[in-house]
Short mmCIF file of C-alpha atoms and ligand atoms in Angstrom, two decimals:
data_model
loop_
_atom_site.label_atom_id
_atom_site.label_comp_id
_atom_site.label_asym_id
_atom_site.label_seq_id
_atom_site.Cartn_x
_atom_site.Cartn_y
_atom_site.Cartn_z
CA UNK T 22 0.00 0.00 0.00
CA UNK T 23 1.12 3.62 -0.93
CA UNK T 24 -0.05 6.35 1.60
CA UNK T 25 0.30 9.88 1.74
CA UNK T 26 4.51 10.68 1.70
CA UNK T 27 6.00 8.49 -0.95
CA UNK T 28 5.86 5.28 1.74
CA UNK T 29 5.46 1.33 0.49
CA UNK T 30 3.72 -0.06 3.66
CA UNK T 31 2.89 -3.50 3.43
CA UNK T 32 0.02 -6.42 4.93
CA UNK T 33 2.36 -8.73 7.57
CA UNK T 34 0.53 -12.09 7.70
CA UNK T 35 2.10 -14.60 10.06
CA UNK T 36 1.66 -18.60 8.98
CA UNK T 37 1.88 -20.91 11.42
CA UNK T 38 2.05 -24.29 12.22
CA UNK T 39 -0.03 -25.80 14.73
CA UNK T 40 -1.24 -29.33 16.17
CA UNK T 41 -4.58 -28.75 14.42
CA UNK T 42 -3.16 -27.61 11.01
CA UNK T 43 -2.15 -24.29 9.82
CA UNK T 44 -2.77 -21.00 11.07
CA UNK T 45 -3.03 -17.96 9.57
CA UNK T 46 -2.49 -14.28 11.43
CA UNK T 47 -4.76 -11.43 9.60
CA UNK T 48 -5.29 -12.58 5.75
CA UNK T 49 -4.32 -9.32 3.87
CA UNK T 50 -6.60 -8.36 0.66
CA UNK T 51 -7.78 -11.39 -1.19
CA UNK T 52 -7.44 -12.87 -4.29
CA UNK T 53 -9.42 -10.69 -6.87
CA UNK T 54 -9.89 -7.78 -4.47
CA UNK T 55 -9.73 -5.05 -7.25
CA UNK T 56 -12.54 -6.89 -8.97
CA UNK T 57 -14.45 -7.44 -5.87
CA UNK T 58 -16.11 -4.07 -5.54
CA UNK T 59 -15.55 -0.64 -4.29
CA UNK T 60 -12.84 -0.50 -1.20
CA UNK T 61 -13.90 1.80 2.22
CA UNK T 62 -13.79 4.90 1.26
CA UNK T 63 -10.90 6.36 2.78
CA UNK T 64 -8.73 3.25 1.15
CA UNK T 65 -8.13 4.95 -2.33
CA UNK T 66 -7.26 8.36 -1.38
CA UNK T 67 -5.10 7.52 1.84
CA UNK T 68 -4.01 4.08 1.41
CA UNK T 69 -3.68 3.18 -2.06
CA UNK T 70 -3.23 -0.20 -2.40
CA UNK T 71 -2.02 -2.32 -5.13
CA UNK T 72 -4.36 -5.07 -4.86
CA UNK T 73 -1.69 -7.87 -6.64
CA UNK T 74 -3.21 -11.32 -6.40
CA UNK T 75 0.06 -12.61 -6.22
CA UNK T 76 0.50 -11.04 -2.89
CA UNK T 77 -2.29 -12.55 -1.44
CA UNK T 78 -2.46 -14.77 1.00
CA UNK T 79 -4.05 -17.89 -0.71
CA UNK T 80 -1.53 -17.44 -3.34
CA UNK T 81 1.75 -17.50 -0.56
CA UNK T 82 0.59 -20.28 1.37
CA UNK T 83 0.65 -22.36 -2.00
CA UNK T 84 4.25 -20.73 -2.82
CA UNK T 85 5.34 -22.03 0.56
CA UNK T 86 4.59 -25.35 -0.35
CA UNK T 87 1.46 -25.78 1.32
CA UNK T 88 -2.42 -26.83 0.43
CA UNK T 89 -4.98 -23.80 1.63
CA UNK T 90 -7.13 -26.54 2.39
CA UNK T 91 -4.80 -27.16 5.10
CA UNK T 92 -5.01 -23.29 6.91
CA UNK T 93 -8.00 -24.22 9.67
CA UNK T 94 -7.91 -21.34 11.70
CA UNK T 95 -7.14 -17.31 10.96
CA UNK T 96 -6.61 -14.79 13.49
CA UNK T 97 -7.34 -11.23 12.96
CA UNK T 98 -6.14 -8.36 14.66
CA UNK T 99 -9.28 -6.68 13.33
CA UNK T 100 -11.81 -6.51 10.14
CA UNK T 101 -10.52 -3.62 8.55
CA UNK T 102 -10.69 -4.91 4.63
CA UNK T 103 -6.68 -4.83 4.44
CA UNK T 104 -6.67 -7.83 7.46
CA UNK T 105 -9.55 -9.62 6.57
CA UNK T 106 -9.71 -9.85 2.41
CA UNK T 107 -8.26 -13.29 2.84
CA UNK T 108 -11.12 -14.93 5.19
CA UNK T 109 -13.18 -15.20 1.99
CA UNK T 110 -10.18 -17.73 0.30
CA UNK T 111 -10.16 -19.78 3.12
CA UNK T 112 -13.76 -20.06 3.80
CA UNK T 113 -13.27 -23.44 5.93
CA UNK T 114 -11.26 -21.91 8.52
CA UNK T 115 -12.86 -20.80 12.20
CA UNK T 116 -11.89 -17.00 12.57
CA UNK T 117 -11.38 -16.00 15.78
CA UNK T 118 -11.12 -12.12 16.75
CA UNK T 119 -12.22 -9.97 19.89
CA UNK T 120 -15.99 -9.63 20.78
CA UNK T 121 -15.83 -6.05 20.52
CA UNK T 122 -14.47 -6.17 16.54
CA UNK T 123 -16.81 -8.51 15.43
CA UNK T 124 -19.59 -6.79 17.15
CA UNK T 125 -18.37 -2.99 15.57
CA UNK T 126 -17.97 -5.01 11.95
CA UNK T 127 -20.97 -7.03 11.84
CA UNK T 128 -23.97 -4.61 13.57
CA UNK T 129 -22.11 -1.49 13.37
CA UNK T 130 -23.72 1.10 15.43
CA UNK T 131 -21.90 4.40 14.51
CA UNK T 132 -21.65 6.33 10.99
CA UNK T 133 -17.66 5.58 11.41
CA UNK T 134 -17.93 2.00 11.45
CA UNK T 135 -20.65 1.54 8.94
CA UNK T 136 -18.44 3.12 6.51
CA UNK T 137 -15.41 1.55 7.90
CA UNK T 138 -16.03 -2.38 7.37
CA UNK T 139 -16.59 -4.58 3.95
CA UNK T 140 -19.16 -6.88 5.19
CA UNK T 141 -18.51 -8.25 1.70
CA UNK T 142 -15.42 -10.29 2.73
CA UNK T 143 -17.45 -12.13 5.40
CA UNK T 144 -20.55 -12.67 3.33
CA UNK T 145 -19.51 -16.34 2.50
CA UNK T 146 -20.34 -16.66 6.28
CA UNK T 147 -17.18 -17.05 8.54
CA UNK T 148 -17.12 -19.04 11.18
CA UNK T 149 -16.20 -16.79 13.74
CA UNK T 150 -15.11 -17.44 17.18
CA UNK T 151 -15.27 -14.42 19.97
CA UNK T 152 -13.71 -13.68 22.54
CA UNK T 153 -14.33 -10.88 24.95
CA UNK T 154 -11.63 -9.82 27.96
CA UNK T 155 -13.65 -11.32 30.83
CA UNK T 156 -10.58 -13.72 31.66
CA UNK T 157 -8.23 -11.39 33.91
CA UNK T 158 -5.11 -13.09 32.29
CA UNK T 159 -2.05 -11.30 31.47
CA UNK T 160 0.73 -11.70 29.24
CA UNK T 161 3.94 -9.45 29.86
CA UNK T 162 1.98 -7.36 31.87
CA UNK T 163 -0.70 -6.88 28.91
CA UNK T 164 -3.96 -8.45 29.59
CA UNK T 165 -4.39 -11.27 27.64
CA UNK T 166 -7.08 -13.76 25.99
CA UNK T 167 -5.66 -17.36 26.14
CA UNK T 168 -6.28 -20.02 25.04
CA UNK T 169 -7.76 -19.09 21.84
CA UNK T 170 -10.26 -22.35 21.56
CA UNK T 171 -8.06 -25.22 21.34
CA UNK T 172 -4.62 -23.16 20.25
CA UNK T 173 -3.03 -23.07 23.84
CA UNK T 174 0.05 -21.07 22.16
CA UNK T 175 -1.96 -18.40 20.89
CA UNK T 176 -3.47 -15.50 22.62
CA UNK T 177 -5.07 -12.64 21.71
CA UNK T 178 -3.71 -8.95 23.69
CA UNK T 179 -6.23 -6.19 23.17
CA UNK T 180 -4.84 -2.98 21.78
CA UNK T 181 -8.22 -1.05 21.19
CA UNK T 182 -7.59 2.48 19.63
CA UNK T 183 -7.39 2.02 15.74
CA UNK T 184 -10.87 0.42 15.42
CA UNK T 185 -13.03 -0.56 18.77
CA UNK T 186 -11.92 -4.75 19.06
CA UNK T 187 -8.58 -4.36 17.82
CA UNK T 188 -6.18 -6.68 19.62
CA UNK T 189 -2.49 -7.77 19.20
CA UNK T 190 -1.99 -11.94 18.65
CA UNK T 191 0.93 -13.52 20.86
CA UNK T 192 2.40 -16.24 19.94
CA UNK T 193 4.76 -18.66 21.79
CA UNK T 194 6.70 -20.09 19.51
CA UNK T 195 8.42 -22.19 22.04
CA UNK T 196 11.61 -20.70 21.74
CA UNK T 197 10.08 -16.84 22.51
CA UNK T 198 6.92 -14.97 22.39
CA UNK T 199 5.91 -13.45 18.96
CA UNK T 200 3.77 -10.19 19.25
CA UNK T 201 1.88 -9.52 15.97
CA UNK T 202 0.62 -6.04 16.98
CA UNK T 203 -1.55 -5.63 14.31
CA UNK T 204 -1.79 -1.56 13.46
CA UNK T 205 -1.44 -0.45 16.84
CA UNK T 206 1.64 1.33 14.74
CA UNK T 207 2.79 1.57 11.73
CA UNK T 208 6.64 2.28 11.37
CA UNK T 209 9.55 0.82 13.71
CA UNK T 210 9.97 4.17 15.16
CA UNK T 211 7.00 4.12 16.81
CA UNK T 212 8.20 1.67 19.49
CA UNK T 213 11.83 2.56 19.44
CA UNK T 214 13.38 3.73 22.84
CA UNK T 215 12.89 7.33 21.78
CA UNK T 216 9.94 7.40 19.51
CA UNK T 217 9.08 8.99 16.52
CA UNK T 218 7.34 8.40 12.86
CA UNK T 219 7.15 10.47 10.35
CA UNK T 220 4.69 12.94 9.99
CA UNK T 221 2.24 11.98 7.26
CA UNK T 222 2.22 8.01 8.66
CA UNK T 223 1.26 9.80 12.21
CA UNK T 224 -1.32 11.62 10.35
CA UNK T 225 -2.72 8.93 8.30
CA UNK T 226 -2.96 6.55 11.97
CA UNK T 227 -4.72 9.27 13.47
CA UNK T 228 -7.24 9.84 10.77
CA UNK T 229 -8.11 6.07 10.34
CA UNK T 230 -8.13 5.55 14.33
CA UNK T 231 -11.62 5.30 16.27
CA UNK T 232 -9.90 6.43 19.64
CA UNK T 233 -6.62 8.14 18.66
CA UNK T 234 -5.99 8.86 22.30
CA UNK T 235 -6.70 5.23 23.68
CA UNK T 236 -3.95 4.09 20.84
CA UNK T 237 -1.18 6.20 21.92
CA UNK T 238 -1.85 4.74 25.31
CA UNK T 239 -1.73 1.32 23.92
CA UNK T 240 1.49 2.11 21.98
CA UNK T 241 2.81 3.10 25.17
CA UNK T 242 2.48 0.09 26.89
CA UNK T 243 4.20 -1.59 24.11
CA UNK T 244 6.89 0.38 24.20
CA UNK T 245 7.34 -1.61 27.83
CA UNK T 246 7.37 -4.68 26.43
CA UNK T 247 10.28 -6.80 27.72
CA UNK T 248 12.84 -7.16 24.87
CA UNK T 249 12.46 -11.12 24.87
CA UNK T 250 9.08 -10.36 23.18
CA UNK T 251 9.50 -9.89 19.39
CA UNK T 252 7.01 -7.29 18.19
CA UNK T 253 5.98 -6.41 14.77
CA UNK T 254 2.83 -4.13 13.36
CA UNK T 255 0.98 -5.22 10.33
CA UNK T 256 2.31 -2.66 8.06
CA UNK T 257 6.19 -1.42 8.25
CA UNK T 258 8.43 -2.73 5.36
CA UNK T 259 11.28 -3.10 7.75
CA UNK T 260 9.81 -5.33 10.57
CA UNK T 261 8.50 -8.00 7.62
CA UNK T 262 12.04 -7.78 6.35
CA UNK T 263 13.92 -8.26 9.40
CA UNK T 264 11.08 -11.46 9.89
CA UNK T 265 12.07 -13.13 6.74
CA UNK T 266 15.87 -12.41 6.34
ZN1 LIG H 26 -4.23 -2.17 8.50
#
């Protein structure tokens, strides 16, 4: 994607192997996305994204050597349509997500989030699994949602502030905690000992956010985080490279 500023952001999907099959973490746009009707209206203008079916997710999972069939679960951070364009190519997999994002995405109540979502991309009817933050866990002193279901090594951290549900997905890997922290930022900087982004990404998060304030609260708890927890946001160039160097 190509916002304001001359950046290339890009859609960080993790894959991962579990004991029930694959798993996928946030789906990107899908296959045929450019043909599949008009974006959100803020996507064109802001975003700009180049909608390349070879990109997608469907199409990456083969290139790795694996059958979709095989990806039975997908985590999303959240339903905006550059996270969840994928659900539709994998429409056998349970989708799990926060209560909160499902509920703002599927009965929005607010102008905002009526024009925000693509119930299009769910239409094939997902099977969604919610979860809401009732549990009291915590995870590197984040609360925490864990287990998702019946993925023990998967939990999901909510980091409200871009849309309403929005959450974080930690992994343990076994060797280390992954933090997939979905667009609670966008660039490196962001979380870097002495912060700062440049201007027109700042301005683009704080346009697309539904509590700007609650997300720089959020980012500042991640900025905590201690450094044996590997964080990443959906959409910095850098992070995905330093992930698959
Ligand atoms: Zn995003």
């Amino acid at each position: 994607m190509r916002p304001a500023g001359g950046f290339t952001i890009v859609c960080h999907c993790l894959l991962l192997e579990t004991p029930r099959g694959l798993c996928l973490v946030d789906t990107g746009f899908g296959i045929g996305e450019a043909a599949f009707g008009a974006l959100p209206g803020y996507y064109r203008p802001l975003i700009r994204p180049a909608l390349l079916d070879s990109e997608a997710a469907y199409n990456q999972v083969i290139g790795l050597g694996h059958d979709p069939r095989d990806v039975r679960d997908i985590v999303v951070t959240h339903l905006d349509a550059d996270h969840a364009g994928g659900l539709r190519d994998f429409p056998w997999a349970r989708v799990h997500l926060h209560a909160a994002e499902h509920a703002a995405a599927t009965r929005p109540a607010t102008s905002a989030d009526k024009g925000r979502y693509r119930s299009r991309q769910w239409a094939h009817g997902a099977d969604w699994m919610t979860y809401d933050d009732r549990g009291g866990e915590t995870l590197f002193g984040l609360s925490a949602i864990r287990p998702l279901c019946d993925l023990p090594d998967l939990a999901l951290v909510p980091l409200a502030g871009h849309s309403r549900g929005h959450s974080g997905v930690a992994v343990d890997t076994g060797t280390g905690w992954l933090l997939h922290a979905g667009d609670a930022y966008w660039y490196h900087g962001e979380v870097a000992p002495s912060p700062h982004c440049p201007r027109a990404l700042a301005l683009t998060q704080r346009l697309v956010a539904t509590d700007h304030r609650q997300r720089l609260a959020n980012l500042a708890r991640l900025r905590e985080l201690p450094a044996e927890v590997r964080v990443f946001s959906a959409h910095d160039p850098h992070e995905l490279d330093l992930a698959v160097a």
